């Protein structure tokens, strides 16, 4: 699932952290 998170927020790395928290 982490792979999808990175894909969703490829340019914005901050988004990755927010998604991970969810």
PDB file of C-alpha atoms in Angstrom:
ATOM      1  CA  UNK A   1       0.000   0.000   0.000  1.00  0.00           C
ATOM      2  CA  UNK A   2       2.946   2.304   0.631  1.00  0.00           C
ATOM      3  CA  UNK A   3       3.724   2.124  -3.090  1.00  0.00           C
ATOM      4  CA  UNK A   4       0.291   3.548  -3.916  1.00  0.00           C
ATOM      5  CA  UNK A   5       0.797   6.356  -1.420  1.00  0.00           C
ATOM      6  CA  UNK A   6       4.034   7.393  -3.103  1.00  0.00           C
ATOM      7  CA  UNK A   7       2.280   7.225  -6.478  1.00  0.00           C
ATOM      8  CA  UNK A   8      -0.597   9.414  -5.284  1.00  0.00           C
ATOM      9  CA  UNK A   9       1.823  12.067  -4.038  1.00  0.00           C
ATOM     10  CA  UNK A  10       4.808  11.715  -6.345  1.00  0.00           C
ATOM     11  CA  UNK A  11       5.811  15.414  -6.447  1.00  0.00           C
ATOM     12  CA  UNK A  12       4.452  16.414  -3.001  1.00  0.00           C
ATOM     13  CA  UNK A  13       6.396  14.377  -0.462  1.00  0.00           C
ATOM     14  CA  UNK A  14       4.475  15.997   2.415  1.00  0.00           C
ATOM     15  CA  UNK A  15       1.309  14.273   1.170  1.00  0.00           C
ATOM     16  CA  UNK A  16       2.998  10.911   1.591  1.00  0.00           C
ATOM     17  CA  UNK A  17       3.385  11.546   5.321  1.00  0.00           C
ATOM     18  CA  UNK A  18      -0.270  12.572   5.643  1.00  0.00           C
ATOM     19  CA  UNK A  19      -1.416   9.432   3.802  1.00  0.00           C
ATOM     20  CA  UNK A  20       0.803   7.243   5.962  1.00  0.00           C
ATOM     21  CA  UNK A  21      -0.814   8.685   9.103  1.00  0.00           C
ATOM     22  CA  UNK A  22      -4.201   7.589   7.783  1.00  0.00           C
TER      23      UNK A  22
END
